[in-house]
Each structure stands twice: as structure tokens, then as C-alpha cells.
CSV table of C-alpha atoms and ligand atoms in Angstrom, one decimal:
chain,number,residue,atom,x,y,z
A,129,MET,CA,1.7,-1.3,-23.0
A,130,ARG,CA,5.1,-1.7,-21.3
A,131,THR,CA,6.2,1.5,-19.5
A,132,ASP,CA,9.4,0.7,-17.7
A,133,PHE,CA,11.9,2.2,-20.1
A,134,HIS,CA,15.0,4.4,-19.5
A,135,HIS,CA,15.0,6.9,-22.3
A,136,ILE,CA,11.4,7.0,-23.5
A,137,LEU,CA,8.1,7.6,-21.7
A,138,VAL,CA,5.1,5.5,-22.8
A,139,GLN,CA,1.6,6.7,-21.8
A,140,GLN,CA,-1.7,5.2,-22.9
A,141,GLU,CA,-4.9,7.3,-22.5
A,142,GLU,CA,-7.9,5.4,-23.7
A,143,ARG,CA,-7.1,4.5,-27.3
A,144,VAL,CA,-4.1,6.8,-27.8
A,145,VAL,CA,-0.5,5.9,-27.0
A,146,THR,CA,2.0,8.7,-26.6
A,147,ILE,CA,5.7,7.8,-26.9
A,148,THR,CA,8.0,10.5,-25.7
A,149,MET,CA,11.7,10.5,-26.5
A,150,ASN,CA,13.2,11.5,-23.1
A,151,ARG,CA,16.8,12.7,-23.1
A,152,PRO,CA,16.0,16.4,-22.7
A,153,GLU,CA,19.6,17.2,-21.5
A,154,VAL,CA,20.8,16.5,-25.1
A,155,LEU,CA,17.6,17.6,-26.8
A,156,ASN,CA,16.5,13.9,-27.1
A,157,ALA,CA,19.5,12.9,-29.3
A,158,PHE,CA,19.5,9.2,-30.0
A,159,ASN,CA,21.8,6.8,-28.2
A,160,ASP,CA,21.5,3.1,-28.9
A,161,LEU,CA,19.2,2.4,-25.9
A,162,MET,CA,16.7,5.1,-26.8
A,163,LEU,CA,16.6,3.8,-30.4
A,164,GLU,CA,16.1,0.2,-29.1
A,165,GLU,CA,13.4,1.3,-26.7
A,166,LEU,CA,11.6,3.4,-29.3
A,167,THR,CA,11.6,0.3,-31.6
A,168,LEU,CA,10.1,-1.9,-28.8
A,169,ALA,CA,7.4,0.6,-27.9
A,170,LEU,CA,6.4,1.0,-31.6
A,171,GLU,CA,6.3,-2.8,-32.1
A,172,GLU,CA,4.0,-3.2,-29.1
A,173,ALA,CA,1.8,-0.3,-30.2
A,174,ALA,CA,1.5,-1.8,-33.7
A,175,ARG,CA,0.2,-5.1,-32.4
A,176,GLU,CA,-1.9,-3.9,-29.4
A,177,GLU,CA,-5.5,-3.8,-30.6
A,178,SER,CA,-6.5,-1.3,-27.9
A,179,VAL,CA,-4.2,1.2,-29.4
A,180,ARG,CA,-5.8,3.1,-32.3
A,181,CYS,CA,-3.5,6.1,-32.7
A,182,VAL,CA,0.2,6.6,-31.8
A,183,VAL,CA,1.8,10.0,-31.0
A,184,VAL,CA,5.6,10.3,-31.2
A,185,THR,CA,7.0,13.4,-29.5
A,186,GLY,CA,10.0,14.7,-27.5
A,187,ALA,CA,10.4,15.8,-23.8
A,188,GLY,CA,11.5,19.3,-22.9
A,189,ARG,CA,12.3,21.9,-25.5
A,190,ALA,CA,13.0,19.7,-28.5
A,191,PHE,CA,11.5,16.9,-30.6
A,192,GLY,CA,15.0,15.5,-31.2
A,193,ALA,CA,18.6,16.5,-32.2
A,194,GLY,CA,19.4,13.5,-34.3
A,195,GLN,CA,22.1,10.9,-33.6
A,196,ASP,CA,23.9,11.6,-30.3
A,197,LEU,CA,27.3,12.9,-31.6
A,198,THR,CA,29.3,12.4,-28.5
A,199,ASN,CA,30.3,8.8,-29.5
A,200,PHE,CA,30.3,9.5,-33.2
A,201,VAL,CA,33.7,11.1,-33.6
A,202,ALA,CA,35.6,8.5,-35.6
A,203,PRO,CA,34.6,5.3,-37.4
A,204,GLN,CA,34.6,2.5,-34.8
A,205,LYS,CA,36.4,-0.8,-35.2
A,206,THR,CA,34.3,-3.9,-34.7
A,207,ALA,CA,35.3,-6.2,-31.9
A,208,ASP,CA,35.4,-9.4,-33.9
A,209,ASP,CA,37.5,-8.7,-36.9
A,210,GLY,CA,38.8,-5.2,-36.4
A,211,GLU,CA,37.1,-4.0,-39.6
A,212,THR,CA,35.7,-0.5,-39.6
A,213,ALA,CA,32.0,-0.7,-38.6
A,214,LYS,CA,29.8,0.4,-41.4
A,215,ILE,CA,27.3,3.1,-40.5
A,216,SER,CA,24.8,1.4,-42.9
A,217,VAL,CA,24.7,-1.5,-40.4
A,218,HIS,CA,23.6,0.9,-37.6
A,219,LEU,CA,21.2,2.6,-40.0
A,220,GLU,CA,19.2,-0.6,-40.3
A,221,LYS,CA,18.0,0.0,-36.8
A,222,TYR,CA,16.5,3.4,-37.9
A,223,HIS,CA,15.1,1.8,-40.9
A,224,ARG,CA,13.2,-0.6,-38.7
A,225,VAL,CA,11.7,2.4,-36.8
A,226,VAL,CA,10.5,4.2,-40.0
A,227,GLN,CA,9.1,1.1,-41.5
A,228,LEU,CA,7.3,0.2,-38.3
A,229,MET,CA,5.6,3.6,-38.3
A,230,ARG,CA,4.6,3.5,-42.0
A,231,ASN,CA,3.5,-0.1,-42.0
A,232,MET,CA,1.4,-0.2,-38.8
A,233,PRO,CA,-2.3,-0.3,-39.7
A,234,LYS,CA,-3.2,2.7,-37.5
A,235,PRO,CA,-2.3,6.4,-37.7
A,236,VAL,CA,1.0,7.7,-36.3
A,237,ILE,CA,1.3,11.4,-35.5
A,238,ALA,CA,4.6,13.3,-35.1
A,239,ALA,CA,4.1,16.1,-32.5
A,240,VAL,CA,7.0,18.5,-33.1
A,241,ARG,CA,7.8,21.2,-30.5
A,242,GLY,CA,11.2,22.9,-30.8
A,243,VAL,CA,14.0,21.5,-32.9
A,244,ALA,CA,13.8,18.3,-35.0
A,245,ALA,CA,17.3,17.8,-36.5
A,246,GLY,CA,19.0,15.0,-38.5
A,247,ILE,CA,17.5,11.6,-38.0
A,248,SER,CA,14.9,13.0,-35.6
A,249,CYS,CA,13.6,15.3,-38.4
A,250,ASN,CA,13.4,12.3,-40.7
A,251,ILE,CA,11.6,10.2,-38.1
A,252,ALA,CA,9.0,12.9,-38.1
A,253,LEU,CA,8.8,12.7,-41.9
A,254,ALA,CA,8.0,9.0,-41.7
A,255,CYS,CA,5.0,9.6,-39.5
A,256,ASP,CA,1.6,9.8,-41.2
A,257,ILE,CA,0.7,13.3,-40.0
A,258,ARG,CA,3.0,16.0,-38.6
A,259,ILE,CA,1.7,18.7,-36.3
A,260,ALA,CA,4.1,21.5,-35.2
A,261,ALA,CA,4.2,24.1,-32.6
A,262,ASP,CA,5.2,27.6,-33.9
A,263,ASN,CA,8.6,27.3,-32.1
A,264,ALA,CA,9.4,24.1,-34.2
A,265,ARG,CA,12.7,24.1,-36.2
A,266,PHE,CA,13.2,21.5,-38.8
A,267,ILE,CA,16.8,21.0,-39.8
A,268,GLU,CA,18.2,18.4,-42.3
A,269,ALA,CA,21.4,18.8,-40.4
A,270,PHE,CA,23.3,15.9,-42.1
A,271,ALA,CA,25.5,17.9,-44.4
A,272,ARG,CA,26.6,20.1,-41.5
A,273,ILE,CA,28.7,17.1,-40.5
A,274,GLY,CA,29.4,15.8,-44.0
A,275,LEU,CA,26.7,13.2,-44.1
A,276,ILE,CA,23.6,12.6,-46.3
A,277,PRO,CA,19.9,12.5,-45.2
A,278,ASP,CA,19.1,9.1,-43.8
A,279,GLY,CA,16.3,7.2,-42.1
A,280,GLY,CA,14.4,7.5,-45.4
A,281,GLY,CA,14.7,11.2,-45.6
A,282,GLY,CA,16.1,11.1,-49.2
A,283,TYR,CA,12.9,9.4,-50.3
A,284,LEU,CA,10.3,11.1,-48.1
A,285,LEU,CA,11.5,14.8,-48.2
A,286,PRO,CA,11.2,15.4,-52.0
A,287,ARG,CA,7.8,13.6,-52.0
A,288,LEU,CA,6.5,15.8,-49.3
A,289,ILE,CA,7.8,19.2,-50.3
A,290,GLY,CA,9.1,18.7,-53.9
A,291,LEU,CA,12.6,18.1,-55.2
A,292,GLY,CA,13.7,21.8,-55.2
A,293,ARG,CA,12.9,22.5,-51.6
A,294,ALA,CA,14.2,19.1,-50.5
A,295,LEU,CA,17.5,19.9,-52.2
A,296,ASP,CA,17.5,23.3,-50.6
A,297,MET,CA,16.9,21.9,-47.1
A,298,SER,CA,19.5,19.2,-47.5
A,299,LEU,CA,22.3,21.2,-49.1
A,300,LEU,CA,22.0,24.4,-47.2
A,301,THR,CA,20.8,22.8,-43.9
A,302,ASP,CA,18.9,26.0,-43.0
A,303,GLU,CA,16.2,25.8,-40.3
A,304,VAL,CA,12.6,25.7,-41.4
A,305,SER,CA,10.3,27.2,-38.8
A,306,GLY,CA,6.9,25.7,-37.9
A,307,PRO,CA,4.9,28.3,-39.8
A,308,GLU,CA,7.1,27.9,-42.9
A,309,ALA,CA,6.9,24.1,-42.6
A,310,GLU,CA,3.1,24.4,-42.7
A,311,ARG,CA,3.3,26.7,-45.7
A,312,ILE,CA,5.5,24.3,-47.8
A,313,GLY,CA,3.6,21.2,-46.7
A,314,LEU,CA,6.2,19.7,-44.4
A,315,VAL,CA,3.7,19.6,-41.6
A,316,THR,CA,-0.1,19.5,-41.8
A,317,LYS,CA,-0.7,22.1,-39.2
A,318,CYS,CA,1.3,24.6,-37.1
A,319,VAL,CA,-0.3,25.9,-33.9
A,320,PRO,CA,0.9,28.4,-31.2
A,321,VAL,CA,3.1,26.6,-28.6
A,322,ALA,CA,0.5,27.4,-25.9
A,323,GLU,CA,-2.1,25.5,-27.8
A,324,PHE,CA,0.1,22.7,-28.9
A,325,GLU,CA,-0.7,20.0,-26.3
A,326,GLY,CA,-4.5,20.5,-26.7
A,327,ALA,CA,-4.2,20.4,-30.5
A,328,VAL,CA,-2.2,17.2,-30.5
A,329,ALA,CA,-4.6,15.6,-28.0
A,330,ALA,CA,-7.7,16.6,-30.1
A,331,LEU,CA,-6.1,15.3,-33.3
A,332,ALA,CA,-5.1,12.0,-31.7
A,333,LYS,CA,-8.5,11.5,-30.2
A,334,ARG,CA,-10.2,12.2,-33.5
A,335,LEU,CA,-8.1,9.6,-35.2
A,336,ALA,CA,-8.3,7.1,-32.4
A,337,ASP,CA,-12.1,7.3,-32.5
A,338,GLY,CA,-12.2,6.7,-36.2
A,339,PRO,CA,-12.5,3.6,-38.4
A,340,THR,CA,-9.0,2.2,-37.7
A,341,ARG,CA,-9.2,-0.7,-40.3
A,342,SER,CA,-10.1,1.8,-43.0
A,343,TYR,CA,-7.2,4.1,-41.9
A,344,GLY,CA,-4.7,1.1,-42.1
A,345,LEU,CA,-6.0,0.3,-45.6
A,346,ILE,CA,-5.7,4.0,-46.6
A,347,LYS,CA,-2.1,4.1,-45.5
A,348,GLU,CA,-1.4,0.9,-47.5
A,349,LEU,CA,-3.1,2.4,-50.6
A,350,LEU,CA,-1.4,5.8,-50.5
A,351,TYR,CA,2.1,4.6,-49.5
A,352,LYS,CA,2.2,1.7,-52.0
A,353,SER,CA,0.7,3.9,-54.8
A,354,MET,CA,3.7,6.3,-54.6
A,355,ASP,CA,5.7,3.5,-56.3
A,356,LEU,CA,2.9,2.1,-58.6
A,357,SER,CA,1.6,3.0,-62.1
A,358,PHE,CA,-2.0,4.4,-62.2
A,359,GLN,CA,-3.2,1.0,-63.4
A,360,GLU,CA,-1.5,-0.9,-60.7
A,361,SER,CA,-2.8,1.5,-58.1
A,362,LEU,CA,-6.4,1.0,-59.4
A,363,ALA,CA,-6.0,-2.8,-59.0
A,364,LEU,CA,-4.7,-2.3,-55.5
A,365,GLU,CA,-7.5,0.0,-54.7
A,366,GLY,CA,-10.1,-2.6,-55.7
A,367,GLN,CA,-8.4,-5.2,-53.5
A,368,LEU,CA,-8.2,-3.0,-50.5
A,369,GLN,CA,-11.8,-1.6,-50.9
A,370,ASP,CA,-13.0,-5.2,-50.8
A,371,SER,CA,-11.3,-5.5,-47.4
A,372,ALA,CA,-12.7,-2.2,-46.2
A,373,ARG,CA,-16.2,-3.2,-47.3
A,374,ALA,CA,-16.0,-6.3,-45.0
A,375,THR,CA,-15.3,-4.3,-41.8
A,376,ALA,CA,-17.8,-3.7,-39.0
A,377,ASP,CA,-16.9,0.0,-39.1
A,378,HIS,CA,-18.0,0.3,-42.7
A,379,LYS,CA,-21.4,-1.2,-41.7
A,380,GLU,CA,-21.6,1.1,-38.7
A,381,GLY,CA,-20.7,4.2,-40.9
A,382,VAL,CA,-23.5,3.4,-43.3
A,383,ASN,CA,-26.0,2.6,-40.6
A,384,ALA,CA,-25.1,5.8,-38.7
A,385,PHE,CA,-25.6,7.9,-41.8
A,386,LEU,CA,-29.0,6.3,-42.5
A,387,GLN,CA,-30.1,6.7,-38.9
A,388,LYS,CA,-28.9,10.3,-38.8
A,389,ARG,CA,-26.6,9.8,-35.8
A,390,PRO,CA,-22.8,10.0,-35.2
A,391,ALA,CA,-21.0,6.8,-36.0
A,392,ARG,CA,-19.5,4.8,-33.1
A,393,TYR,CA,-16.4,3.1,-34.6
A,394,THR,CA,-14.8,0.1,-32.8
A,395,GLY,CA,-11.8,-0.2,-35.0
A,396,LYS,CA,-12.9,-3.6,-36.3
B,515,T3D,O1,24.1,6.4,-36.4
B,515,T3D,C1,23.7,6.5,-37.5
B,515,T3D,O2,23.1,5.5,-38.0
B,515,T3D,C2,23.9,7.7,-38.3
B,515,T3D,C3,22.8,8.6,-38.3
B,515,T3D,C4,23.1,9.9,-38.3
B,515,T3D,C5,21.9,10.7,-38.4
B,515,T3D,C6,22.0,12.1,-37.8
B,515,T3D,O3,21.1,12.4,-37.0
B,515,T3D,S1,23.2,13.2,-38.2
B,515,T3D,C7,22.8,14.7,-37.5
B,515,T3D,C8,23.1,14.7,-36.0
B,515,T3D,N1,22.7,15.9,-35.4
B,515,T3D,C9,23.2,17.1,-35.5
B,515,T3D,O4,24.2,17.3,-36.2
B,515,T3D,C10,22.6,18.2,-34.7
B,515,T3D,C11,23.6,18.7,-33.6
B,515,T3D,N2,23.0,19.7,-32.7
B,515,T3D,C12,22.8,21.0,-33.1
B,515,T3D,O5,23.2,21.4,-34.2
B,515,T3D,C13,22.2,21.9,-32.2
B,515,T3D,O6,22.3,21.3,-30.9
B,515,T3D,C14,20.7,22.1,-32.5
B,515,T3D,C15,20.6,23.0,-33.8
B,515,T3D,C16,19.9,20.8,-32.7
B,515,T3D,C17,20.0,22.9,-31.4
B,515,T3D,O7,20.7,24.0,-31.1
B,515,T3D,P1,20.4,24.8,-29.7
B,515,T3D,O8,21.3,26.0,-29.7
B,515,T3D,O9,19.0,25.0,-29.6
B,515,T3D,O10,20.9,23.8,-28.5
B,515,T3D,P2,22.3,23.4,-28.1
B,515,T3D,O11,22.8,24.4,-27.0
B,515,T3D,O12,23.2,23.3,-29.3
B,515,T3D,O13,22.1,22.0,-27.4
B,515,T3D,C18,21.7,21.8,-26.1
B,515,T3D,C19,22.5,20.6,-25.5
B,515,T3D,O14,22.2,19.5,-26.3
B,515,T3D,C20,24.0,20.9,-25.7
B,515,T3D,O15,24.6,20.3,-24.5
B,515,T3D,P3,25.2,21.2,-23.3
B,515,T3D,O16,26.2,22.2,-24.0
B,515,T3D,O17,24.0,21.9,-22.8
B,515,T3D,O18,25.9,20.3,-22.4
B,515,T3D,C21,24.3,20.1,-26.9
B,515,T3D,O19,25.7,19.7,-26.9
B,515,T3D,C22,23.4,18.9,-26.8
B,515,T3D,N3,23.2,18.3,-28.1
B,515,T3D,C23,22.5,18.8,-29.1
B,515,T3D,N4,22.5,18.0,-30.1
B,515,T3D,C24,23.2,16.9,-29.8
B,515,T3D,C25,23.7,17.1,-28.5
B,515,T3D,N5,24.4,16.2,-27.8
B,515,T3D,C26,24.8,15.1,-28.5
B,515,T3D,N6,24.3,14.9,-29.8
B,515,T3D,C27,23.6,15.7,-30.4
B,515,T3D,N7,23.1,15.4,-31.7
């Protein structure tokens, strides 16, 4: 994995890659370069076979504070025709990030310590599993500056916590703490901040040692099924189970069971 970035850190330990957003002086708020670098690192992690689990996290006391607001004061004019640049054009770059995380055939964990606001919060929502420290603060901050949830938040948030709570978080923009996030299903697990790094590492290792092809197919089945009828989902299930059945890890899982030993998955 490439590691020579300016605003992100990339570290691979065995089969786990950790991508750390690294602008701690502004709570890891996104500028264009950090967004571009995150995209490049995710693209490489997605295609690199030695990577079997990806962790996305933030340096210092925050996960991320959303879009960097220092150059966000007024709509910018484009250089070529002087038209007002549309925010939707810039948003396409965030859409690439959230689609990369959902579509890569391996698990992606958001490890959230401290604040996750605005687009940073919604990047966490687009990960497959969220683990929070008990000092985490989730803020759908968009309406505080007269915007709407973006980066897929309008789609993901109600599906994770229900429409009522999603409206509450988006309209009131109140902070949701780590323990509360666990209670309402916004995160899978909330742990004391002192135990956070160990808990993230254990979760990532467990997933990285698992049947990666099966995990990729599970992601495909569950994410696609959100938008399918029951019948369509059953058809997709059959198709994907045929693929799972053909994997080496499926054979290994069955053999390990019959031989009464732990399975040794290779991700193939
Ligand atoms: O471009 C597009 O495609 C549009 C996408 C937009 C999506 C969005 O993300 S909109 C939402 C943008 N984010 C926000 O509105 C959050 C702004 N930040 C805050 O409200 C607060 O900083 C927090 C609630 C996140 C944290 O509060 P606190 O008290 O823990 O920290 P702080 O003191 O406010 O922040 C520490 C420093 O980070 C501070 O700088 P300083 O005073 O020490 O020099 C602060 O200005 C800076 N900072 C925090 N957030 C941002 C930021 N600087 C630039 N942009 C930020 N978003």
C-alpha cells in the first residue's frame, strides 16, 4: 500500500489496513487534498488482495469535523465560464468515497473517537461496521449551516436508526454520544476510550482472518436487498450462494468443522 500522503496516514499490519484522516489541528476536517488521498487509499485497499479488512479513523481527538469551512464561505465562481460552481459537483467526490467503501468486497470499519460531524459522520455511516469510543459525538451538523445531510446520509441514517430518530438528528443537529449511539443502533459497539484501540484491533483482526469472499458476498446481498422485493432478494441470494459455495474458504470451513479444528481462511 502507498504511504506517502500529506493528510492521511496509511498503515498495513498483516491483513488489516488502517487509514487515518490526519488534519488534527482542524479536527480532521476535509480539504480537497485529504478527500483525494482518502479516495486513492480506498481504491488501493479495495483492489489489494493482501488487504482483508479496512479501518477508517481520525488522528488526535476527533474522527472528523466535516467539510473544512474555511474556504466554504460563499459560492465560488468557476474559472472557465464564471458560473457559480455547484456543490453537487464537489459532492460527487464524496459519493465516490462512500460507494468505494460499500462496494469493496471486504469489511470496512469506522473507528470513531471524539467528534464525527457533517460529512465525516456520514462517511462513518457508509462503513459496514461502526465502533465508537465512549467520548464519541455524532453530529448531523448540516442544518447548523443551512445545508442538508449529504454523502449518502439521507439514505443511510433512516435505514440505520429509523425515520423518526434520523429526522431528529438532522433537524435538531444535537450531538449523539457514543453510549447513546450504541443504544439506538447507530454504532455496533461503544467501548471506554482507554480500551478503544485494543477493541478496534481485535475486531479488525477477527474480520481480516475470516472468509473474505463470503463477507464480500454478504455485503452485496444485504446492501442490494435494501432496495429489492423479497422475491428479488431470494433470487439474488441463490446467485450469490452459488458463488460462495465455489470458494476455497467454504470448503475449509466445512472441513474444519468435520475435523473439529479452527478454520484457517485464506480469503479465497
Ligand atoms: O463540499 C461539499 O461537497 C459540501 C459538503 C459539506 C458537508 C459538511 O460536512 S457540512 C458540515 C461542516 N462541519 C461543521 O459544520 C462542523 C463545524 N465544527 C464544529 O461545529 C465544531 O468544531 C465541532 C462540534 C465539530 C467540535 O467542537 P469542539 O468545541 O470540540 O472543537 P472546536 O474548538 O470548535 O474546533 C477545534 C478547531 O478545529 C478549531 O480551530 P482553532 O480555533 O483551534 O484554530 C475549529 O475552528 C477547527 N474546526 C472544527 N471544525 C472545522 C474546523 N475548521 C474548519 N472546518 C471545520 N469543519
